[in-house]
mmCIF file of C-alpha atoms in Angstrom:
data_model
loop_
_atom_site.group_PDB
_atom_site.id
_atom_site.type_symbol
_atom_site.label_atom_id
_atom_site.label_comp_id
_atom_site.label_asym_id
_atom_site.label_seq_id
_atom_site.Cartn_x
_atom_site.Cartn_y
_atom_site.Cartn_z
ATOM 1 C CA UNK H 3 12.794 -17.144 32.905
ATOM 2 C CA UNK H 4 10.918 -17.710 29.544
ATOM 3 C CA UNK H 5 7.894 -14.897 31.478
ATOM 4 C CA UNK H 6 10.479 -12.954 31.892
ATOM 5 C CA UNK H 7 11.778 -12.575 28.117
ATOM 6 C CA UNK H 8 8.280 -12.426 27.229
ATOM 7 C CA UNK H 9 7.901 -9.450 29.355
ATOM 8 C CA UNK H 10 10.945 -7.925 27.993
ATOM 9 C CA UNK H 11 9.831 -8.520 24.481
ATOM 10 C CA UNK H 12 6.409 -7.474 25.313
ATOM 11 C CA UNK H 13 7.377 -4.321 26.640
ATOM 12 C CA UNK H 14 10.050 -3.432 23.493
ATOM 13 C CA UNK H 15 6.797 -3.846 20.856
ATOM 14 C CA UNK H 16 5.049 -1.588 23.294
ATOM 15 C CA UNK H 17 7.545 1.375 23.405
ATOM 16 C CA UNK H 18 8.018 0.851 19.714
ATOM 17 C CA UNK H 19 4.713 1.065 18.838
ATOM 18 C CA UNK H 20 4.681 4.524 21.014
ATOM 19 C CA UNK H 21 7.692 5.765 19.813
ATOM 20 C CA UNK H 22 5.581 5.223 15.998
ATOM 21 C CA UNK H 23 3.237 6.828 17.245
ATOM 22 C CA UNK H 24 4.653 10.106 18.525
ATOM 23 C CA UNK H 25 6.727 10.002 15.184
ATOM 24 C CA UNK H 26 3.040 10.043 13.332
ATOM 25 C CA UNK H 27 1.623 12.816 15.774
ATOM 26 C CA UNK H 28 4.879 14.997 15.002
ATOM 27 C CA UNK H 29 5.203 14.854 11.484
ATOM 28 C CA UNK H 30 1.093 15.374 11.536
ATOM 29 C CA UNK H 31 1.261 17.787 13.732
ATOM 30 C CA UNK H 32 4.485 19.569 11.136
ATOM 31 C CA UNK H 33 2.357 19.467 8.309
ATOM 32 C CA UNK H 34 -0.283 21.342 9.679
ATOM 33 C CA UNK H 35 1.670 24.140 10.444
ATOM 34 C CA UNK H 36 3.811 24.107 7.412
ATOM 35 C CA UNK H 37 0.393 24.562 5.794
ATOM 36 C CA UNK H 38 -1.695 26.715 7.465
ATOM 37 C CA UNK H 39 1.015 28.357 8.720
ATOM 38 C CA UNK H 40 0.508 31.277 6.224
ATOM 39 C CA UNK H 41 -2.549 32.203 7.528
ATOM 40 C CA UNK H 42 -1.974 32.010 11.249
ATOM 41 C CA UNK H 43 1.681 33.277 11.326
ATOM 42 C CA UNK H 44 2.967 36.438 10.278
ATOM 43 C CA UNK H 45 5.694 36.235 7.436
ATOM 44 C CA UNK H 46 8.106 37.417 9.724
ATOM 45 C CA UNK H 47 7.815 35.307 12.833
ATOM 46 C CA UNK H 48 10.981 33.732 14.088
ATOM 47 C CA UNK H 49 9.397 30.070 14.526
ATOM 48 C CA UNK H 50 7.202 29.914 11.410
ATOM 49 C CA UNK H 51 10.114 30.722 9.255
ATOM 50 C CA UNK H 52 12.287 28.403 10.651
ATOM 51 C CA UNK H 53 9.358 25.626 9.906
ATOM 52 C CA UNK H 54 8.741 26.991 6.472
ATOM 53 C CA UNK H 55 11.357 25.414 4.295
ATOM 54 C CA UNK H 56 10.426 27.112 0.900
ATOM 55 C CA UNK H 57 11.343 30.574 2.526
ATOM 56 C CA UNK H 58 14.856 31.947 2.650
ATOM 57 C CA UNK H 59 17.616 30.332 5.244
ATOM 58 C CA UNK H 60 18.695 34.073 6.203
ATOM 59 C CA UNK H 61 16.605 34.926 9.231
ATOM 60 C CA UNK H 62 15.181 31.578 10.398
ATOM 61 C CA UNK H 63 17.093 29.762 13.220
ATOM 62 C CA UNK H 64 19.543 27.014 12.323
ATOM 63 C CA UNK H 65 18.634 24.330 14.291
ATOM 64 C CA UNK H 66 14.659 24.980 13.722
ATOM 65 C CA UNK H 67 15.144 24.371 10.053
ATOM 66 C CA UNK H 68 17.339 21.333 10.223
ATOM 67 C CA UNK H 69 14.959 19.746 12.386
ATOM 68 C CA UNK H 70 11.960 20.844 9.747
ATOM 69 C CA UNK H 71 14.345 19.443 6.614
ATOM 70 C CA UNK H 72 14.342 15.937 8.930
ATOM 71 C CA UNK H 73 11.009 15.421 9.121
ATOM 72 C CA UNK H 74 9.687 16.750 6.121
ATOM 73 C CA UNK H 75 12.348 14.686 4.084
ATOM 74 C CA UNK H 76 11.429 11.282 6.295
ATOM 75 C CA UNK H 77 8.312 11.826 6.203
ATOM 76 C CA UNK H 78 7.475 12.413 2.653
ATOM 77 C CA UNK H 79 9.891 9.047 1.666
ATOM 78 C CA UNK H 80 8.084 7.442 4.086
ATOM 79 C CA UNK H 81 4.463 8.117 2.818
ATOM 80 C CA UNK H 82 5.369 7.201 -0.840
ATOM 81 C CA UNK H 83 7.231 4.074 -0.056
ATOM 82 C CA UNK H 84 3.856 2.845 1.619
ATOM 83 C CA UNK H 85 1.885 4.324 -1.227
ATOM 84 C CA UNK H 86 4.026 1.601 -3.416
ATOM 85 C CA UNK H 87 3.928 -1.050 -0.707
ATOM 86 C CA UNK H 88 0.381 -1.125 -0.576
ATOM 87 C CA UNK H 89 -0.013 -1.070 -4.695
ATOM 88 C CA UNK H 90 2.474 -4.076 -4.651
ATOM 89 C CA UNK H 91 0.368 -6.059 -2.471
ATOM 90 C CA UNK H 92 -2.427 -5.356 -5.160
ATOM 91 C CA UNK H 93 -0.465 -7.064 -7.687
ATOM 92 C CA UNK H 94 1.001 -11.054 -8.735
ATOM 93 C CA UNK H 95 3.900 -9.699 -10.307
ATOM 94 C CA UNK H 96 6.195 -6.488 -10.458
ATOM 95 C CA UNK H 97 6.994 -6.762 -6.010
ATOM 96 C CA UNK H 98 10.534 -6.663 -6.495
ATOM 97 C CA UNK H 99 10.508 -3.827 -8.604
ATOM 98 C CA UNK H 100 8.970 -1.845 -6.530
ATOM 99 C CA UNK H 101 10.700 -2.942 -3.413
ATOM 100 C CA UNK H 102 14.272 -1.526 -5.214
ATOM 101 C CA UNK H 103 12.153 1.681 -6.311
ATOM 102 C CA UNK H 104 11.408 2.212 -2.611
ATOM 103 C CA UNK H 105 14.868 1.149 -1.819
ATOM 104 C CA UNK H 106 15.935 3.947 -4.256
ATOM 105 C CA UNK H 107 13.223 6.542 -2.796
ATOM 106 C CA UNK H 108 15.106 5.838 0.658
ATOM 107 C CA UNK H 109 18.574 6.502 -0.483
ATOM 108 C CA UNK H 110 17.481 9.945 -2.747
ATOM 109 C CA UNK H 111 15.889 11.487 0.505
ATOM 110 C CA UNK H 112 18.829 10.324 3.008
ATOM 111 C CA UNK H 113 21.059 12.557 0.244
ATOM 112 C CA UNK H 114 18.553 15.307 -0.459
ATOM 113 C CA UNK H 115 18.274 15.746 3.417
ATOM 114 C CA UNK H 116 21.928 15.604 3.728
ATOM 115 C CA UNK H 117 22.368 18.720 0.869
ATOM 116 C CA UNK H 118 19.501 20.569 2.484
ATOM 117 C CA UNK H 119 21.226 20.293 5.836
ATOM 118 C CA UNK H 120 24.539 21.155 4.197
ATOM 119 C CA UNK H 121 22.981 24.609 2.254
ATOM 120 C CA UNK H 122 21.677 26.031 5.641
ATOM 121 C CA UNK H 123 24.952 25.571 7.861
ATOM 122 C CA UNK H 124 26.697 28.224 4.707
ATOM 123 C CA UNK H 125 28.022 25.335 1.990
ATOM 124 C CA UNK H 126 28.192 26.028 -1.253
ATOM 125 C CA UNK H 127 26.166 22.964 -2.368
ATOM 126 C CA UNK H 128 26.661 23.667 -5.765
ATOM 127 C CA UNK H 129 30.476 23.974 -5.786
ATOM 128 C CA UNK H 130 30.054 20.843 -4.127
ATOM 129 C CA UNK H 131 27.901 19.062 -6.609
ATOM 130 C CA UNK H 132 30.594 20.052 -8.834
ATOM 131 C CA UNK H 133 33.185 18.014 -7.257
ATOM 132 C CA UNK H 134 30.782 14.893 -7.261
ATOM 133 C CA UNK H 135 32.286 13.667 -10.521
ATOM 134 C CA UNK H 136 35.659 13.568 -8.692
ATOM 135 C CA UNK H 137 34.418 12.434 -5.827
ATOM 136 C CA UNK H 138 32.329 9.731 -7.322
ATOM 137 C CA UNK H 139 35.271 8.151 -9.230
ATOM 138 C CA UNK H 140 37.553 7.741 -6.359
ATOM 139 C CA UNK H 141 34.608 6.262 -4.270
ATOM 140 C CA UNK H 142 33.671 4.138 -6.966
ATOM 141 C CA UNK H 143 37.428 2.501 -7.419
ATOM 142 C CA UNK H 144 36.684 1.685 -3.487
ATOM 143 C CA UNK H 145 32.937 0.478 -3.714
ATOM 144 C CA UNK H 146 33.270 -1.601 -6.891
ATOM 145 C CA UNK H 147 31.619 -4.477 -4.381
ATOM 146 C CA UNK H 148 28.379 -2.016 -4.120
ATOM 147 C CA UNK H 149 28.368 -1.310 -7.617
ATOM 148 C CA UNK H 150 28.074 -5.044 -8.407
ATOM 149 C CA UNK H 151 25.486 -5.600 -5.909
ATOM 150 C CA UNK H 152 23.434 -2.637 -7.596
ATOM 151 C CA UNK H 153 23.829 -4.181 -10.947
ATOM 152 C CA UNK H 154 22.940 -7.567 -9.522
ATOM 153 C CA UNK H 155 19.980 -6.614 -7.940
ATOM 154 C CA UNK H 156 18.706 -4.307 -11.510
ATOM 155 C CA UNK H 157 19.294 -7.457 -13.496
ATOM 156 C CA UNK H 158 17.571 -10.022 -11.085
ATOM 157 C CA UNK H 159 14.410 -7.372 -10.917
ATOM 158 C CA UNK H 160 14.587 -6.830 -15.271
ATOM 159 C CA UNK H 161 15.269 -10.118 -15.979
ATOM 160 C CA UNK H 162 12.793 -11.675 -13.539
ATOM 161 C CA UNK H 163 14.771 -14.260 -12.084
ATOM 162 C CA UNK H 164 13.027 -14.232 -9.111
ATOM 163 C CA UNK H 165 9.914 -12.349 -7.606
ATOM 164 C CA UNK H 166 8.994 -11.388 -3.759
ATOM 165 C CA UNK H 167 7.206 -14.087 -2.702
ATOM 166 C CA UNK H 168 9.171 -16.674 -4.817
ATOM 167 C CA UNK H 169 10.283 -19.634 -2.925
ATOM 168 C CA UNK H 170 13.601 -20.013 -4.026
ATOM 169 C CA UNK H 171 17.605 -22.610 -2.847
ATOM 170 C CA UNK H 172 20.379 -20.153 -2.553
ATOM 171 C CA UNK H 173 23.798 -22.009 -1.190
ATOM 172 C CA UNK H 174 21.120 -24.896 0.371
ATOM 173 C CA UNK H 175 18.799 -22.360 2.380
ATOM 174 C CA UNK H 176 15.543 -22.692 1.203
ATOM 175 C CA UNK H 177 12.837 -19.500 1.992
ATOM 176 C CA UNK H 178 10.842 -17.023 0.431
ATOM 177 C CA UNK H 179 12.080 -13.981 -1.078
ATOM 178 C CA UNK H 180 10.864 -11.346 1.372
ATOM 179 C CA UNK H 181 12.790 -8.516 -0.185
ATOM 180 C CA UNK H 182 14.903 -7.470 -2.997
ATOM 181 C CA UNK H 183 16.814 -4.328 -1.995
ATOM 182 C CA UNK H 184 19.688 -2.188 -3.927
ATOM 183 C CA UNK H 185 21.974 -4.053 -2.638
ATOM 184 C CA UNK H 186 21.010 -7.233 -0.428
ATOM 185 C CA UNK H 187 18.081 -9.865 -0.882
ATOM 186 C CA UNK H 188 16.609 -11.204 2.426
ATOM 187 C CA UNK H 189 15.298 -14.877 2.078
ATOM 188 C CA UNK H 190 13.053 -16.169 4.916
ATOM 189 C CA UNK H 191 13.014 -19.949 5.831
ATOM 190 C CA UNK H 192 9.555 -21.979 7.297
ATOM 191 C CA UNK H 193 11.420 -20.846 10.857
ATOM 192 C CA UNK H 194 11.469 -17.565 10.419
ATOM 193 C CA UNK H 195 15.472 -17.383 10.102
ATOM 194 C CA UNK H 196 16.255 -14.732 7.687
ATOM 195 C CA UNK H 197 19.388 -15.447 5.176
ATOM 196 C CA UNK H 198 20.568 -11.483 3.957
ATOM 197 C CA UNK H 199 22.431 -12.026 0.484
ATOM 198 C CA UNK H 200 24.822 -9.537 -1.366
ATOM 199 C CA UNK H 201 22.857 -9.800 -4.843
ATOM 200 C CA UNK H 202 26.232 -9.944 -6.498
ATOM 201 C CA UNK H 203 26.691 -12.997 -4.471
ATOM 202 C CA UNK H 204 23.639 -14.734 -6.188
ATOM 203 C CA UNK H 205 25.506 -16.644 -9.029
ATOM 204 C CA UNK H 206 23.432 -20.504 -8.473
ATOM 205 C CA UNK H 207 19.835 -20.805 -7.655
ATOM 206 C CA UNK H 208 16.458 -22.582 -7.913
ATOM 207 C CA UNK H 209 13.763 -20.647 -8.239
ATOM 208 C CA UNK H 210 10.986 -23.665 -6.742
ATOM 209 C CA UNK H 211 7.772 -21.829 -7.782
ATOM 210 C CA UNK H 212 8.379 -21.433 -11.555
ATOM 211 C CA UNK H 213 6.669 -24.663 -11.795
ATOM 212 C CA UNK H 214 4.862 -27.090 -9.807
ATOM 213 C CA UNK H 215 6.809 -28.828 -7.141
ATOM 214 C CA UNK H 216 6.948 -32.951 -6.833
ATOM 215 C CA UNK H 217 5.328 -34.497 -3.579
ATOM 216 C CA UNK H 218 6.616 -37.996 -2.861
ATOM 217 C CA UNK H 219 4.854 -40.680 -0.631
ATOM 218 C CA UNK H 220 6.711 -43.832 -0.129
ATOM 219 C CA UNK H 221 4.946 -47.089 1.918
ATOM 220 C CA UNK H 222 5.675 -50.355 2.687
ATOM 221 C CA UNK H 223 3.508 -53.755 2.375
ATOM 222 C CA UNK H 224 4.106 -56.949 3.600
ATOM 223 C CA UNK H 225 5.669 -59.680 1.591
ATOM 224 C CA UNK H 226 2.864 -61.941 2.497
ATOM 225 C CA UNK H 227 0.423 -59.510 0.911
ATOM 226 C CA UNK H 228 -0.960 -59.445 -3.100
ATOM 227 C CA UNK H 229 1.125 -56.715 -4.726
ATOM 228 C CA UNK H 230 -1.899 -56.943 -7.588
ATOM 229 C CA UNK H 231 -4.633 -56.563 -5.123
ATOM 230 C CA UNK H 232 -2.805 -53.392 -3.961
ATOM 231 C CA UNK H 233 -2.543 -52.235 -7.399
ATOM 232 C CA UNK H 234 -6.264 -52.486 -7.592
ATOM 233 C CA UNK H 235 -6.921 -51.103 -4.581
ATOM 234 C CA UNK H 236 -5.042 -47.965 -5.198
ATOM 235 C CA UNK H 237 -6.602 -47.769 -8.893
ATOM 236 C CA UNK H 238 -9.904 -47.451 -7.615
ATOM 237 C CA UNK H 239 -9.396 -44.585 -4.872
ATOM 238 C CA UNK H 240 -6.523 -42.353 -6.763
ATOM 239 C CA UNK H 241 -9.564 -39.977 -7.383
ATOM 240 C CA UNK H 242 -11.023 -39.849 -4.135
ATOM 241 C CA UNK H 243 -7.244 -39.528 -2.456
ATOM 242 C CA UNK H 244 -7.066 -36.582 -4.787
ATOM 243 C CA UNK H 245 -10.530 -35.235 -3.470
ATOM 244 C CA UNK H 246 -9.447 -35.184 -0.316
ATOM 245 C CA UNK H 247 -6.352 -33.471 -0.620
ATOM 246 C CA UNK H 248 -7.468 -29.929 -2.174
ATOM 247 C CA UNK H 249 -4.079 -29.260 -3.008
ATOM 248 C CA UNK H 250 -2.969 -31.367 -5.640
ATOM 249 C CA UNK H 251 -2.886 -30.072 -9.109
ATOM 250 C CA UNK H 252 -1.711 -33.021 -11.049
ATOM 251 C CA UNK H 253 -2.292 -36.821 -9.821
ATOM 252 C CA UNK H 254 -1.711 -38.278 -7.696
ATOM 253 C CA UNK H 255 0.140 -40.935 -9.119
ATOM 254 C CA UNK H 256 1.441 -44.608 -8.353
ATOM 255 C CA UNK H 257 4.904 -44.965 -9.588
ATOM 256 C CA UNK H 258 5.470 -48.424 -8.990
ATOM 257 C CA UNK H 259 7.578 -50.866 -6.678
ATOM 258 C CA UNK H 260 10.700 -48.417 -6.018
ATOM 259 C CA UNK H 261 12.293 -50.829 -3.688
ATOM 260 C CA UNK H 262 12.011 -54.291 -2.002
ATOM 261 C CA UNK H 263 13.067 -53.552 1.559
ATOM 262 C CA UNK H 264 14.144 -56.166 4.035
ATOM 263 C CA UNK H 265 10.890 -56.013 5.984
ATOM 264 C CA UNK H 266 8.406 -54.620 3.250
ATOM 265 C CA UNK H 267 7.557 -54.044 -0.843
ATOM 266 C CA UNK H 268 7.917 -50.000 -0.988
ATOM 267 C CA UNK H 269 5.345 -48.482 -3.419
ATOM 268 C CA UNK H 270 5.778 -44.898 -4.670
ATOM 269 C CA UNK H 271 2.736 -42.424 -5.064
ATOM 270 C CA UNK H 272 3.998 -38.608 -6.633
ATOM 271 C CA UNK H 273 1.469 -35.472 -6.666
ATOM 272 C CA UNK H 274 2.021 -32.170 -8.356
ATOM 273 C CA UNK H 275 1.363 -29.038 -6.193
ATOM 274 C CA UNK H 276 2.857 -25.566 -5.544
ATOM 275 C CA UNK H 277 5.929 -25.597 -3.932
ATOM 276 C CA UNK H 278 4.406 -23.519 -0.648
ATOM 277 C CA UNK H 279 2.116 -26.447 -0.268
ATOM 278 C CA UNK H 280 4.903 -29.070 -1.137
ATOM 279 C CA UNK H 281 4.882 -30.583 2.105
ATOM 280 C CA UNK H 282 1.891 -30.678 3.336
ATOM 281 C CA UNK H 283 0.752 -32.306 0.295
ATOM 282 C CA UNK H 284 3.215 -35.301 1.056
ATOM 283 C CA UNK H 285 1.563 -35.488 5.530
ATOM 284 C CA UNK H 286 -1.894 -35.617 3.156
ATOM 285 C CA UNK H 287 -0.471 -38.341 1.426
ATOM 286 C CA UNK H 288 0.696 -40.871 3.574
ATOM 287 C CA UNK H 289 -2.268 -39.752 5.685
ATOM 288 C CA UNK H 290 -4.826 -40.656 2.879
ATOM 289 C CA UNK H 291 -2.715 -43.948 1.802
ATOM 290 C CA UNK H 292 -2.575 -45.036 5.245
ATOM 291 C CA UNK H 293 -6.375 -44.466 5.694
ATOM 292 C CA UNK H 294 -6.794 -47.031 2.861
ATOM 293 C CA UNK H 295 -4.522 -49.665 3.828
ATOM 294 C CA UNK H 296 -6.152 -49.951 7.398
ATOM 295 C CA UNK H 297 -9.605 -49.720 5.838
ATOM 296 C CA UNK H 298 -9.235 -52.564 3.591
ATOM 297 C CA UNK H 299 -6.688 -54.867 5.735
ATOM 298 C CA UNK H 300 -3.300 -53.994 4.042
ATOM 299 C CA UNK H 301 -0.511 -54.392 6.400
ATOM 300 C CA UNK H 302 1.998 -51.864 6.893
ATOM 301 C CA UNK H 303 5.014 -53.712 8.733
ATOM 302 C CA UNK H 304 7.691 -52.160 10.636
ATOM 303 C CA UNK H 305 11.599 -53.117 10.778
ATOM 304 C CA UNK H 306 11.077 -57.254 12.474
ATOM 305 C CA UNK H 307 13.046 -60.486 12.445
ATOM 306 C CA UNK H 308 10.768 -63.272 11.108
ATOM 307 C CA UNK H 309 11.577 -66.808 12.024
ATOM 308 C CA UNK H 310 9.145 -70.031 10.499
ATOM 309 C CA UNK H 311 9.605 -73.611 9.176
ATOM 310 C CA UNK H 312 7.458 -72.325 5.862
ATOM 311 C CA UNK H 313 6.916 -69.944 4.057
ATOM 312 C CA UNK H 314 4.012 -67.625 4.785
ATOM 313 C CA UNK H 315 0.628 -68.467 2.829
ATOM 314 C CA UNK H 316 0.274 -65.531 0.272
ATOM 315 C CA UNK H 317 -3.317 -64.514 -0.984
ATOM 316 C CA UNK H 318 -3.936 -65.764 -4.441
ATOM 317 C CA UNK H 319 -5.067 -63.085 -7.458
ATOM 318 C CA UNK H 320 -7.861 -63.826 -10.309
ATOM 319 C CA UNK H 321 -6.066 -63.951 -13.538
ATOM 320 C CA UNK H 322 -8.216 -60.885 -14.542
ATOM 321 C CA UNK H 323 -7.672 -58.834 -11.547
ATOM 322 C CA UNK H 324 -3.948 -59.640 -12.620
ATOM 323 C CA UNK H 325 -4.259 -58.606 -16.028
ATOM 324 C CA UNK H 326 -6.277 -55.499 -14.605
ATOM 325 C CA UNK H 327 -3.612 -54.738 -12.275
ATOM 326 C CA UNK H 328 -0.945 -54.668 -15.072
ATOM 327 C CA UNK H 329 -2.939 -52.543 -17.196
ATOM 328 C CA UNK H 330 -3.028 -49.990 -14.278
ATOM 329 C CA UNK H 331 0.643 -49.680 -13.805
ATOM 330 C CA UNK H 332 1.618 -49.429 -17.750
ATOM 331 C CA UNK H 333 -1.300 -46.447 -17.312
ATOM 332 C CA UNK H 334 0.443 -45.000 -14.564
ATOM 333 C CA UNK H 335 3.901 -45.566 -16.288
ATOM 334 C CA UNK H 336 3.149 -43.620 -18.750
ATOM 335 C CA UNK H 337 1.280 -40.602 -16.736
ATOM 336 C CA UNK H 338 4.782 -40.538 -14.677
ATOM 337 C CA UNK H 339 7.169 -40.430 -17.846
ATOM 338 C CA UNK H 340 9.628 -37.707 -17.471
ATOM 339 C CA UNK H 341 8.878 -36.817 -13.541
ATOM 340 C CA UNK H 342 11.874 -36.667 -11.740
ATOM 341 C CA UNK H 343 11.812 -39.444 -9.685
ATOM 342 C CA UNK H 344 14.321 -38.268 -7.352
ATOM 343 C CA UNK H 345 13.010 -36.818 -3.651
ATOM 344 C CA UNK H 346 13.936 -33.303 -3.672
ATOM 345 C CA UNK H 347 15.674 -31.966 -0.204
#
């Protein structure tokens, strides 16, 4: 079954990619002739001036000039809006204005075509551009939802509220801004899922790459274990954790005791990072933390009833190595103040 859908999947990219293809060999092939037409064709031949859409309509066949309109109209929107494409990829800012320029491009030639198409089959295109006023008030009582999508979409490129390539929380889906049309923004989740928005219907968001993101590692020791030793521990290897995880801009840092669970003390370690890299910055962590705790015989214990006469012997501290140990966490205290300590979802 799943061979099958493969297959059919396979063989839809395959007759798109030659139905591209024969689109590029046509419109090549159009070109050509529409430019060195003049010197193989006479003026007067039948085909060449239905090609040759900067002659007269009177005398070249209908159908042969519609067809010419079509693909020199799609073709020539076509070739700029890549032009821009490939200039936005050139650049860290400015994408979304040039994705609603092309979006603009698109909808110009779909309305050039259609008054090209219009002048050749005998209307009076310029009677009719007279009655657009008219025409565009009585659509415009009906499309007042398009309008506002328009105006949404202006503002959000202007006013820079988000970029393509942002990672942004619309309504609880969380993706990267892919697109910002005229009228819709398409979001794009770590699945691939694709969330199309009205731009008017943007009115909450957080725009996550504005600043750095917060990567939260939480772990549990045993009771029975030195909570100062473990302080030490993790004073002396915060730098190498942070050498071995490339991605952290700021920290990491130890937060402290956030909890004393019923099998385990729970320490807290944050990290600042890009929001792209947000969670695989947090697998490094507990990777990295759990590295250290097997390396130097720190327990990590799992959800257990214990049952014993007395109490379990706990491994005694040097009154310096305590006094060390505090120093560490008012240092750490005060490298954390502000950070929101809250896991973000």
């Amino acid at each position: 079954m799943k061979k099958a859908v493969r297959k059919k999947k396979s063989d839809k990219k395959i007759l798109g990619t030659a139905f591209r293809y024969l689109c590029y060999a046509v419109a090549l092939a159009y070109f050509v002739v529409l430019i060195a037409g003049r010197w193989i064709f006479s003026a007067d031949d039948f085909f060449f001036r239905g090609i040759d859409i900067f002659s007269p309509v009177e005398g070249a066949n209908m159908w042969l000039r519609i067809l010419s309109y079509i693909i020199f109209f799609i073709t020539i929107s076509y070739v700029i809006r890549l032009i821009l494409k490939q200039l936005a990829r050139r650049l860290n800012r400015g994408k979304a204005l040039i994705d609603l320029v092309c979006s603009f491009i698109k909808y110009i030639a779909v309305i050039a075509l259609l008054f090209a198409i219009l002048s050749v089959c005998g209307v009076n295109t310029t009677t009719l551009l007279a009655g657009v006023g008219l025409l565009s008030l009585i659509v415009g009582l009906g499309a007042q939802p398009l309008i506002e999508d328009i105006i949404a979409g202006l503002f959000i490129v202007f006013e820079h509220i988000f970029e393509v390539g942002d990672i942004i929380v619309v309504d609880g889906f969380r993706g990267t801004v892919k697109e910002i049309g005229i009228r819709t923004t398409q979001i794009e989740d770590a699945g691939g899922n694709v969330k199309i928005v009205n731009n008017s219907d943007i009115r909450t968001l957080v725009n996550m790459t504005n600043e750095l993101s917060l990567a939260v590692c939480e772990v549990d020791i045993e009771y029975s274990e030195s909570l100062e030793r473990v302080e030490m521990l993790i004073k002396k290897n915060l730098k190498n954790i942070k050498s071995a995880i490339s991605d952290i801009v700021e920290g990491p840092f130890y937060m402290g005791v956030s909890e004393l669970g019923s099998s385990g003390v729970k320490l807290r370690f944050t990290a600042k990072c890009s929001e792209g890299q947000k969670f695989q910055v947090e697998r490094d962590l507990n990777r990295q933390i759990k590295l250290l705790f097997d390396k130097n015989g720190v327990n990590i214990p799992f959800t257990q009833v214990v049952l014993h006469n007395a109490p379990a012997q706990r491994k005694k501290t040097s009154t310096v190595k305590s006094a060390d140990a505090k120093k560490f966490v008012d240092k750490q205290r005060k490298l954390t103040k502000g950070l929101d300590e809250t896991e973000e979802n």
